[in-house]
CSV table of C-alpha atoms and ligand atoms in Angstrom, one decimal:
chain,number,residue,atom,x,y,z
A,1,MET,CA,-3.5,-11.5,22.8
A,2,LEU,CA,-6.1,-8.9,21.7
A,3,ILE,CA,-4.7,-6.2,19.5
A,4,LEU,CA,-6.5,-3.0,18.5
A,5,VAL,CA,-5.3,-2.0,15.0
A,6,ILE,CA,-5.7,1.7,14.2
A,7,ASN,CA,-5.4,3.3,10.8
A,8,SER,CA,-5.9,7.1,11.4
A,9,GLY,CA,-6.7,9.4,8.5
A,10,SER,CA,-7.0,13.2,8.8
A,11,SER,CA,-10.8,12.9,9.0
A,12,SER,CA,-11.3,9.2,9.6
A,13,LEU,CA,-10.3,6.4,12.0
A,14,LYS,CA,-10.4,2.8,10.8
A,15,TYR,CA,-10.1,0.2,13.5
A,16,GLN,CA,-10.1,-3.6,14.0
A,17,VAL,CA,-9.7,-5.8,17.1
A,18,ARG,CA,-7.9,-9.1,16.4
A,19,ASP,CA,-7.2,-12.1,18.5
A,20,VAL,CA,-3.7,-12.8,17.3
A,21,ASP,CA,-3.5,-16.3,18.7
A,22,ALA,CA,-6.8,-17.4,17.2
A,23,GLY,CA,-6.2,-15.4,14.0
A,24,GLU,CA,-9.7,-13.9,14.3
A,25,VAL,CA,-11.2,-10.5,13.8
A,26,LEU,CA,-13.5,-9.7,16.7
A,27,LEU,CA,-14.8,-6.4,15.5
A,28,GLU,CA,-14.0,-3.7,13.0
A,29,GLY,CA,-15.3,-0.4,12.0
A,30,LEU,CA,-14.8,3.1,10.6
A,31,VAL,CA,-15.4,6.5,12.2
A,32,GLU,CA,-15.7,9.1,9.4
A,33,ARG,CA,-16.1,12.9,9.0
A,34,ILE,CA,-13.9,13.7,12.1
A,35,GLY,CA,-13.8,17.5,12.6
A,36,GLN,CA,-16.0,18.1,9.6
A,37,PRO,CA,-19.0,20.3,10.2
A,38,ASP,CA,-22.4,19.0,9.1
A,39,GLY,CA,-23.7,21.9,7.0
A,40,ASP,CA,-24.2,24.6,9.6
A,41,ALA,CA,-24.1,22.2,12.5
A,42,PRO,CA,-20.8,21.6,14.3
A,43,ALA,CA,-19.0,18.3,13.6
A,44,ALA,CA,-20.7,15.4,15.3
A,45,VAL,CA,-17.2,14.0,15.9
A,46,PRO,CA,-15.1,17.0,16.7
A,47,ASP,CA,-11.7,15.3,17.0
A,48,HIS,CA,-9.8,12.0,17.2
A,49,GLY,CA,-10.4,11.9,20.9
A,50,ALA,CA,-14.1,11.9,20.3
A,51,ALA,CA,-13.7,9.3,17.6
A,52,LEU,CA,-11.9,7.1,20.1
A,53,GLU,CA,-14.9,7.4,22.5
A,54,ILE,CA,-17.0,5.9,19.8
A,55,VAL,CA,-14.5,3.0,19.4
A,56,ALA,CA,-14.3,2.5,23.2
A,57,ALA,CA,-18.1,2.1,23.3
A,58,ARG,CA,-18.0,-0.5,20.5
A,59,LEU,CA,-15.2,-2.3,22.3
A,60,HIS,CA,-17.2,-2.5,25.5
A,61,GLU,CA,-20.3,-3.6,23.7
A,62,VAL,CA,-18.6,-6.4,21.8
A,63,LEU,CA,-15.8,-7.5,24.2
A,64,GLY,CA,-17.6,-6.9,27.5
A,65,ASP,CA,-15.0,-7.2,30.2
A,66,ARG,CA,-12.2,-8.5,27.9
A,67,GLN,CA,-9.5,-6.0,27.6
A,68,VAL,CA,-7.4,-5.1,24.6
A,69,ASP,CA,-3.7,-5.9,25.3
A,70,ALA,CA,-2.0,-3.4,23.0
A,71,VAL,CA,-2.6,-1.0,20.1
A,72,GLY,CA,-0.9,-1.3,16.7
A,73,HIS,CA,-0.8,1.9,14.6
A,74,ARG,CA,-0.3,2.0,10.8
A,75,VAL,CA,2.1,4.8,10.2
A,76,VAL,CA,2.9,5.7,6.7
A,77,HIS,CA,6.3,7.3,7.0
A,78,GLY,CA,9.2,6.1,9.2
A,79,GLY,CA,11.8,8.0,7.3
A,80,GLU,CA,15.4,6.7,7.5
A,81,ARG,CA,15.2,5.9,11.2
A,82,PHE,CA,12.5,3.2,11.5
A,83,ALA,CA,13.5,-0.1,10.0
A,84,GLU,CA,11.0,-2.2,12.0
A,85,PRO,CA,7.9,-1.8,14.3
A,86,VAL,CA,8.7,0.0,17.5
A,87,LEU,CA,7.1,0.5,20.9
A,88,ILE,CA,5.8,4.0,21.1
A,89,ASN,CA,6.9,6.5,23.7
A,90,ASN,CA,6.9,10.3,23.7
A,91,GLU,CA,10.2,10.5,21.9
A,92,VAL,CA,9.0,8.1,19.1
A,93,THR,CA,5.8,10.1,18.7
A,94,ARG,CA,7.9,13.3,18.3
A,95,ALA,CA,10.1,11.5,15.7
A,96,ILE,CA,7.0,10.5,13.7
A,97,GLU,CA,5.8,14.1,13.9
A,98,ARG,CA,9.2,15.4,12.7
A,99,LEU,CA,8.5,13.3,9.5
A,100,ASN,CA,5.3,15.2,8.8
A,101,PRO,CA,6.8,17.2,5.9
A,102,LEU,CA,7.5,13.9,4.1
A,103,ALA,CA,3.9,12.6,4.6
A,104,PRO,CA,1.8,15.7,5.1
A,105,LEU,CA,-1.5,13.9,4.8
A,106,HIS,CA,-0.7,10.8,6.8
A,107,ASN,CA,1.8,11.2,9.6
A,108,PRO,CA,0.0,14.1,11.4
A,109,ALA,CA,-3.2,11.9,11.5
A,110,ALA,CA,-1.2,8.9,12.9
A,111,VAL,CA,0.1,11.2,15.6
A,112,LEU,CA,-3.4,12.4,16.5
A,113,GLY,CA,-4.5,8.7,16.9
A,114,ILE,CA,-1.4,7.9,19.1
A,115,ARG,CA,-2.0,10.9,21.3
A,116,ALA,CA,-5.8,10.2,21.6
A,117,ILE,CA,-5.0,6.7,22.8
A,118,THR,CA,-2.2,7.9,25.2
A,119,GLU,CA,-4.7,10.3,26.7
A,120,LYS,CA,-7.5,7.7,27.1
A,121,TRP,CA,-5.5,4.6,28.0
A,122,PRO,CA,-2.1,5.8,29.2
A,123,GLN,CA,-1.1,2.3,30.4
A,124,LEU,CA,-1.8,0.5,27.1
A,125,PRO,CA,1.3,-0.4,25.1
A,126,GLN,CA,1.3,1.1,21.6
A,127,VAL,CA,3.3,0.0,18.6
A,128,ALA,CA,4.0,1.9,15.4
A,129,VAL,CA,4.2,-0.2,12.2
A,130,PHE,CA,5.6,1.7,9.3
A,131,ASP,CA,4.8,1.5,5.6
A,132,THR,CA,8.4,2.4,4.7
A,133,ALA,CA,10.2,0.1,7.1
A,134,TYR,CA,10.5,-3.0,5.0
A,135,HIS,CA,12.3,-0.9,2.3
A,136,ARG,CA,15.1,0.2,4.7
A,137,THR,CA,17.2,-2.6,3.2
A,138,LEU,CA,17.3,-0.9,-0.3
A,139,PRO,CA,20.9,-0.5,-1.3
A,140,GLU,CA,22.0,3.1,-1.9
A,141,LYS,CA,22.2,2.6,-5.7
A,142,ALA,CA,18.4,1.9,-5.6
A,143,TRP,CA,17.3,4.7,-3.2
A,144,ARG,CA,19.4,7.6,-4.6
A,145,TYR,CA,18.0,10.0,-7.2
A,146,ALA,CA,20.6,11.4,-9.7
A,147,VAL,CA,20.3,14.9,-8.4
A,148,PRO,CA,22.6,17.2,-6.4
A,149,ASP,CA,23.5,15.9,-3.0
A,150,TRP,CA,21.9,18.8,-1.1
A,151,LEU,CA,18.4,17.7,-2.1
A,152,TYR,CA,19.1,14.6,0.0
A,153,THR,CA,21.1,16.2,2.8
A,154,ARG,CA,18.9,19.2,3.3
A,155,HIS,CA,15.4,17.9,2.4
A,156,GLY,CA,15.6,14.1,2.7
A,157,ILE,CA,14.8,13.7,-1.0
A,158,ARG,CA,15.5,10.1,-1.7
A,159,ARG,CA,13.4,7.0,-2.5
A,160,TYR,CA,11.6,5.5,0.6
A,161,GLY,CA,9.0,3.1,-0.9
A,162,PHE,CA,5.6,2.3,0.7
A,163,HIS,CA,3.2,-0.6,1.1
A,164,GLY,CA,6.1,-2.3,3.0
A,165,THR,CA,3.8,-4.1,5.5
A,166,SER,CA,1.9,-5.7,2.7
A,167,HIS,CA,5.0,-6.6,0.6
A,168,GLN,CA,6.7,-8.2,3.6
A,169,TYR,CA,3.7,-10.2,4.6
A,170,VAL,CA,3.0,-11.4,1.0
A,171,ALA,CA,6.7,-12.3,0.4
A,172,ALA,CA,6.8,-14.5,3.5
A,173,ARG,CA,3.6,-16.3,2.4
A,174,ALA,CA,4.9,-16.7,-1.1
A,175,ALA,CA,8.1,-18.3,0.2
A,176,ALA,CA,5.9,-20.7,2.4
A,177,LEU,CA,3.8,-21.7,-0.7
A,178,LEU,CA,7.0,-22.5,-2.6
A,179,GLY,CA,8.5,-24.4,0.3
A,180,GLU,CA,11.4,-21.9,0.5
A,181,ALA,CA,13.0,-20.4,3.6
A,182,PRO,CA,11.7,-16.8,3.9
A,183,ASP,CA,15.2,-15.4,4.0
A,184,GLU,CA,16.2,-17.3,0.8
A,185,PHE,CA,13.2,-16.1,-1.3
A,186,ASN,CA,13.8,-14.1,-4.4
A,187,GLY,CA,10.7,-12.7,-6.2
A,188,VAL,CA,8.7,-9.8,-7.5
A,189,ILE,CA,5.7,-8.7,-5.5
A,190,LEU,CA,3.0,-6.7,-7.2
A,191,HIS,CA,0.7,-4.9,-4.8
A,192,LEU,CA,-2.1,-3.7,-7.1
A,193,GLY,CA,-4.8,-1.8,-5.3
A,194,ASN,CA,-6.0,1.8,-5.7
A,195,GLY,CA,-2.4,2.6,-4.9
A,196,ALA,CA,0.0,0.2,-6.6
A,197,SER,CA,3.6,-0.8,-6.2
A,198,ALA,CA,6.1,-3.5,-7.2
A,199,THR,CA,8.9,-4.7,-4.9
A,200,ALA,CA,12.0,-6.7,-5.8
A,201,VAL,CA,12.7,-9.1,-3.0
A,202,LYS,CA,16.1,-10.8,-2.7
A,203,GLY,CA,17.0,-13.1,0.2
A,204,GLY,CA,13.6,-12.1,1.7
A,205,ALA,CA,14.6,-8.4,1.8
A,206,SER,CA,13.4,-5.5,-0.3
A,207,VAL,CA,16.1,-4.5,-2.7
A,208,ASP,CA,14.1,-2.2,-4.9
A,209,THR,CA,10.5,-0.8,-5.0
A,210,SER,CA,8.6,1.3,-7.5
A,211,MET,CA,7.3,4.0,-5.1
A,212,GLY,CA,9.8,6.6,-4.2
A,213,PHE,CA,10.0,9.9,-2.3
A,214,THR,CA,6.2,9.7,-2.2
A,215,PRO,CA,3.7,7.1,-3.3
A,216,LEU,CA,3.3,8.8,-6.7
A,217,GLU,CA,6.3,7.2,-8.4
A,218,GLY,CA,6.2,4.0,-10.3
A,219,LEU,CA,3.2,2.1,-11.7
A,220,VAL,CA,0.0,3.5,-13.2
A,221,MET,CA,-2.5,3.5,-10.3
A,222,GLY,CA,-6.2,4.3,-9.8
A,223,THR,CA,-5.8,8.0,-9.8
A,224,ARG,CA,-2.0,8.5,-9.8
A,225,SER,CA,0.2,8.9,-12.9
A,226,GLY,CA,3.2,6.9,-11.7
A,227,ASP,CA,6.4,7.7,-13.5
A,228,ILE,CA,6.4,10.7,-15.8
A,229,ASP,CA,9.0,13.0,-17.3
A,230,PRO,CA,9.5,15.6,-14.5
A,231,SER,CA,9.8,18.3,-17.2
A,232,ILE,CA,6.1,18.0,-17.6
A,233,LEU,CA,5.8,19.7,-14.2
A,234,VAL,CA,8.2,22.4,-15.2
A,235,PHE,CA,6.2,22.9,-18.4
A,236,LEU,CA,2.9,23.1,-16.6
A,237,GLY,CA,4.3,25.4,-13.9
A,238,ARG,CA,5.3,27.8,-16.7
A,239,GLN,CA,1.8,27.6,-18.0
A,240,GLY,CA,0.6,28.9,-14.6
A,241,LEU,CA,-0.4,25.7,-12.7
A,242,ASP,CA,0.5,26.1,-9.0
A,243,ALA,CA,1.8,23.3,-6.7
A,244,ASP,CA,-1.7,22.4,-5.5
A,245,ALA,CA,-3.1,22.1,-9.0
A,246,LEU,CA,-0.1,19.9,-10.0
A,247,ASP,CA,-0.6,17.7,-6.9
A,248,ASP,CA,-4.3,17.3,-7.8
A,249,LEU,CA,-3.5,16.5,-11.4
A,250,LEU,CA,-1.0,13.8,-10.7
A,251,ASN,CA,-2.3,12.3,-7.5
A,252,ARG,CA,-6.1,12.5,-8.0
A,253,GLU,CA,-6.9,13.0,-11.7
A,254,SER,CA,-4.4,10.7,-13.5
A,255,GLY,CA,-3.7,7.0,-13.7
A,256,LEU,CA,-6.6,4.7,-14.7
A,257,LEU,CA,-9.1,7.5,-14.0
A,258,GLY,CA,-7.3,10.1,-16.2
A,259,LEU,CA,-6.6,7.6,-19.0
A,260,GLY,CA,-9.8,5.5,-19.0
A,261,GLY,CA,-12.4,7.6,-17.2
A,262,SER,CA,-12.7,5.3,-14.1
A,263,ASN,CA,-10.4,4.2,-11.4
A,264,ASP,CA,-12.4,1.0,-10.8
A,265,MET,CA,-10.8,-2.0,-12.5
A,266,ARG,CA,-14.2,-3.8,-12.9
A,267,THR,CA,-15.7,-0.9,-14.8
A,268,LEU,CA,-12.7,-0.6,-17.1
A,269,VAL,CA,-12.6,-4.4,-17.8
A,270,ASP,CA,-16.3,-4.5,-18.5
A,271,ALA,CA,-16.1,-1.5,-20.8
A,272,ALA,CA,-13.0,-2.7,-22.7
A,273,GLU,CA,-14.8,-6.0,-23.4
A,274,ALA,CA,-17.4,-4.0,-25.3
A,275,VAL,CA,-14.8,-2.9,-27.9
A,276,GLY,CA,-15.9,-4.4,-31.2
A,277,ASN,CA,-19.4,-5.4,-29.9
A,278,ASP,CA,-22.0,-4.8,-32.6
A,279,ASP,CA,-24.0,-2.5,-30.4
A,280,GLY,CA,-20.9,-1.0,-28.8
A,281,THR,CA,-22.7,-1.1,-25.4
A,282,SER,CA,-20.7,-0.9,-22.2
A,283,SER,CA,-21.2,-0.3,-18.5
A,284,GLY,CA,-20.4,3.4,-18.7
A,285,ALA,CA,-16.8,4.1,-19.5
A,286,ASP,CA,-15.8,4.7,-23.1
A,287,PRO,CA,-14.6,1.2,-24.4
A,288,LEU,CA,-11.6,2.5,-26.4
A,289,ARG,CA,-10.4,4.7,-23.6
A,290,ALA,CA,-10.9,1.8,-21.1
A,291,ARG,CA,-8.9,-0.5,-23.3
A,292,ARG,CA,-6.1,2.0,-23.7
A,293,ALA,CA,-5.9,2.5,-19.9
A,294,LEU,CA,-5.6,-1.2,-19.3
A,295,GLU,CA,-3.0,-1.6,-22.0
A,296,VAL,CA,-0.8,1.2,-20.7
A,297,ALA,CA,-1.1,0.0,-17.0
A,298,ALA,CA,-0.3,-3.6,-17.9
A,299,TYR,CA,2.6,-2.7,-20.2
A,300,ARG,CA,4.2,-0.5,-17.6
A,301,LEU,CA,3.7,-3.1,-15.0
A,302,ALA,CA,5.2,-5.8,-17.2
A,303,LYS,CA,8.3,-3.6,-17.8
A,304,TYR,CA,8.8,-3.4,-14.0
A,305,VAL,CA,8.5,-7.1,-13.7
A,306,GLY,CA,11.3,-7.5,-16.2
A,307,ALA,CA,13.5,-5.0,-14.4
A,308,TYR,CA,13.0,-6.5,-11.0
A,309,HIS,CA,13.6,-10.0,-12.3
A,310,VAL,CA,17.1,-8.6,-13.1
A,311,ALA,CA,17.3,-6.8,-9.8
A,312,VAL,CA,16.8,-10.0,-7.7
A,313,GLY,CA,19.1,-12.1,-9.9
A,314,GLY,CA,16.2,-14.3,-11.2
A,315,ALA,CA,12.8,-14.4,-9.6
A,316,GLN,CA,11.5,-17.6,-8.1
A,317,ALA,CA,8.0,-16.2,-8.4
A,318,ILE,CA,5.9,-13.3,-9.6
A,319,VAL,CA,3.2,-12.6,-7.0
A,320,PHE,CA,-0.1,-10.7,-7.4
A,321,THR,CA,-1.8,-9.2,-4.4
A,322,ALA,CA,-4.3,-6.5,-3.2
A,323,GLY,CA,-7.7,-5.5,-4.7
A,324,ILE,CA,-6.8,-5.8,-8.4
A,325,GLY,CA,-4.0,-8.3,-8.0
A,326,GLU,CA,-6.2,-10.7,-6.1
A,327,ASN,CA,-9.5,-10.3,-8.0
A,328,SER,CA,-8.9,-9.2,-11.6
A,329,SER,CA,-8.0,-12.3,-13.6
A,330,PRO,CA,-8.3,-10.3,-16.9
A,331,PHE,CA,-5.8,-7.7,-15.7
A,332,ARG,CA,-3.4,-10.5,-14.5
A,333,ALA,CA,-3.7,-12.1,-17.9
A,334,LEU,CA,-3.0,-8.9,-19.7
A,335,VAL,CA,0.2,-8.5,-17.7
A,336,CYS,CA,1.4,-12.1,-18.0
A,337,GLU,CA,0.8,-12.1,-21.8
A,338,GLN,CA,3.7,-9.7,-22.0
A,339,LEU,CA,6.1,-11.8,-20.0
A,340,GLY,CA,6.7,-14.5,-22.6
A,341,ALA,CA,10.4,-13.5,-22.8
A,342,LEU,CA,10.8,-14.6,-19.2
A,343,GLY,CA,9.1,-18.0,-20.0
A,344,VAL,CA,6.0,-17.1,-18.0
A,345,GLU,CA,2.9,-19.1,-18.9
A,346,LEU,CA,-0.4,-18.5,-17.2
A,347,ASP,CA,-2.9,-21.3,-16.8
A,348,PRO,CA,-6.2,-19.7,-17.9
A,349,GLU,CA,-8.3,-22.1,-15.7
A,350,LEU,CA,-6.2,-21.5,-12.6
A,351,ASN,CA,-6.2,-17.8,-13.3
A,352,ALA,CA,-10.0,-17.8,-13.4
A,353,VAL,CA,-10.4,-19.4,-9.9
A,354,ARG,CA,-11.8,-17.1,-7.3
A,355,SER,CA,-10.5,-17.8,-3.9
A,356,LYS,CA,-9.2,-16.2,-0.7
A,357,GLU,CA,-6.3,-18.8,-0.5
A,358,PRO,CA,-2.7,-18.4,-1.6
A,359,ARG,CA,-2.5,-20.2,-5.0
A,360,PHE,CA,-0.6,-20.9,-8.2
A,361,ILE,CA,-2.0,-19.5,-11.4
A,362,SER,CA,0.7,-20.5,-13.9
A,363,THR,CA,1.2,-23.8,-15.8
A,364,GLU,CA,3.8,-26.4,-14.6
A,365,ALA,CA,5.9,-25.5,-17.6
A,366,SER,CA,6.1,-21.8,-16.7
A,367,ARG,CA,9.7,-21.0,-16.1
A,368,ILE,CA,8.7,-18.6,-13.3
A,369,PRO,CA,5.7,-19.6,-11.2
A,370,VAL,CA,3.0,-16.9,-10.9
A,371,LEU,CA,1.1,-16.7,-7.6
A,372,VAL,CA,-1.9,-14.9,-6.1
A,373,ILE,CA,-1.4,-14.3,-2.3
A,374,PRO,CA,-4.1,-12.3,-0.6
A,375,THR,CA,-2.6,-9.5,1.5
A,376,ASN,CA,-3.8,-8.6,5.0
A,377,GLU,CA,-2.2,-5.5,6.4
A,378,GLU,CA,-4.3,-5.5,9.6
A,379,GLN,CA,-3.2,-9.0,10.4
A,380,ALA,CA,0.4,-8.1,9.7
A,381,ILE,CA,0.2,-5.0,12.0
A,382,ALA,CA,-1.5,-7.0,14.7
A,383,GLU,CA,1.1,-9.8,14.6
A,384,ALA,CA,4.0,-7.3,14.5
A,385,THR,CA,2.4,-5.5,17.5
A,386,ALA,CA,2.0,-8.7,19.5
A,387,GLU,CA,5.6,-9.6,18.8
A,388,VAL,CA,7.0,-6.2,19.9
A,389,VAL,CA,4.9,-6.2,23.1
A,390,ALA,CA,5.9,-9.8,23.9
A,391,GLY,CA,9.5,-9.3,23.1
B,1,AMP,P1,-7.5,-2.0,-2.7
B,1,AMP,O1,-6.9,-0.6,-2.7
B,1,AMP,O2,-6.5,-3.1,-2.4
B,1,AMP,O3,-8.8,-2.1,-1.9
B,1,AMP,O4,-8.0,-2.2,-4.2
B,1,AMP,C1,-8.9,-1.4,-4.9
B,1,AMP,C2,-9.0,-1.8,-6.4
B,1,AMP,O5,-9.3,-3.2,-6.5
B,1,AMP,C3,-10.0,-1.0,-7.2
B,1,AMP,O6,-9.4,-0.6,-8.4
B,1,AMP,C4,-11.1,-2.1,-7.5
B,1,AMP,O7,-11.6,-1.9,-8.8
B,1,AMP,C5,-10.3,-3.4,-7.5
B,1,AMP,N1,-11.1,-4.5,-7.3
B,1,AMP,C6,-11.7,-4.9,-6.1
B,1,AMP,N2,-12.5,-6.0,-6.3
B,1,AMP,C7,-12.3,-6.3,-7.6
B,1,AMP,C8,-12.9,-7.4,-8.4
B,1,AMP,N3,-13.7,-8.3,-7.9
B,1,AMP,N4,-12.5,-7.4,-9.7
B,1,AMP,C9,-11.6,-6.5,-10.2
B,1,AMP,N5,-11.1,-5.5,-9.5
B,1,AMP,C10,-11.5,-5.4,-8.2
């Protein structure tokens, strides 16, 4: 089955065509600057419909007469309703649209993508795969904030969690690597990319996760602060910062960037290694600030691992995934160094291996195995789409 996977942003459209049965990517690409004028000239790609024409031309060029069987959309917010991938119809599209206030940057873009496809290929089945869906199994004690009830009843203010497609995919593969049935797997999954979240998986289901009402909560991320004392916002509000300034500050200027001067893990690790060098040279970022950023991020992450080990009643594995989790052996080492109390012991040689395969990076003596499992959200979306369409 050929699946077109679409990830719509407000001004971009990322796409991939996958042959699900063969597990192959047939083509992929990105249309950018949608609706954005080019200096004085009007936008070359005025809207998502125009972007889709570009995708259609590529499809024809690469696939010839082969037709795509269905489209899978990445949708960030499924609210309380969507606990799994669903076949899209008008009512579902409107339901996704009603969630716009909860994901003002992402859901409107997904709806634009869905409507553009409906217009161009009305007969093509479309499936929505939600970032929040895997976390619908969180027990109420984990999703409630300790605030007055009306915040939840009137505004939907509760913890939703994100990165669910990745956490679910990685949890299933971790179970397979351990030889465990997927619905009996207990573990802690660490999705560490530019956005980062940890998920506590018990019996194969998400029982807690570090992102909350929005993706801002939880870990130290590339440019997001993660957990902070909310009174800081009140304080800054009284200093005159408005909502947009606070949004920028915490979502785009904080995290590794705010602490260390870069949101790129490689830059920070290179810079931190220069601490104590005779000539003090580094690749750009200030060595002391870089080291501080890494230490704060790793410490905060290690605390979440401890907490989630408790939440799942004893983890069978700690699993690293996504850009940093899959590639940064120094950062993985910095985190695992702090997990001695859990009996975690990293094997430096295994940790240094570079590979695209699921693998162990802990010693045989480690009380909890540590794994690296490459994530693949597009593949997960394509497989889920094929399943919904077939079923
Ligand atoms: P993602 O959002 O999953 O694409 O991950 C982006 C993050 O992964 C960035 O912080 C990158 O610095 C980091 N990253 C990607 N490749 C590497 C690498 N080879 N070593 C260290 N970090 C990496």
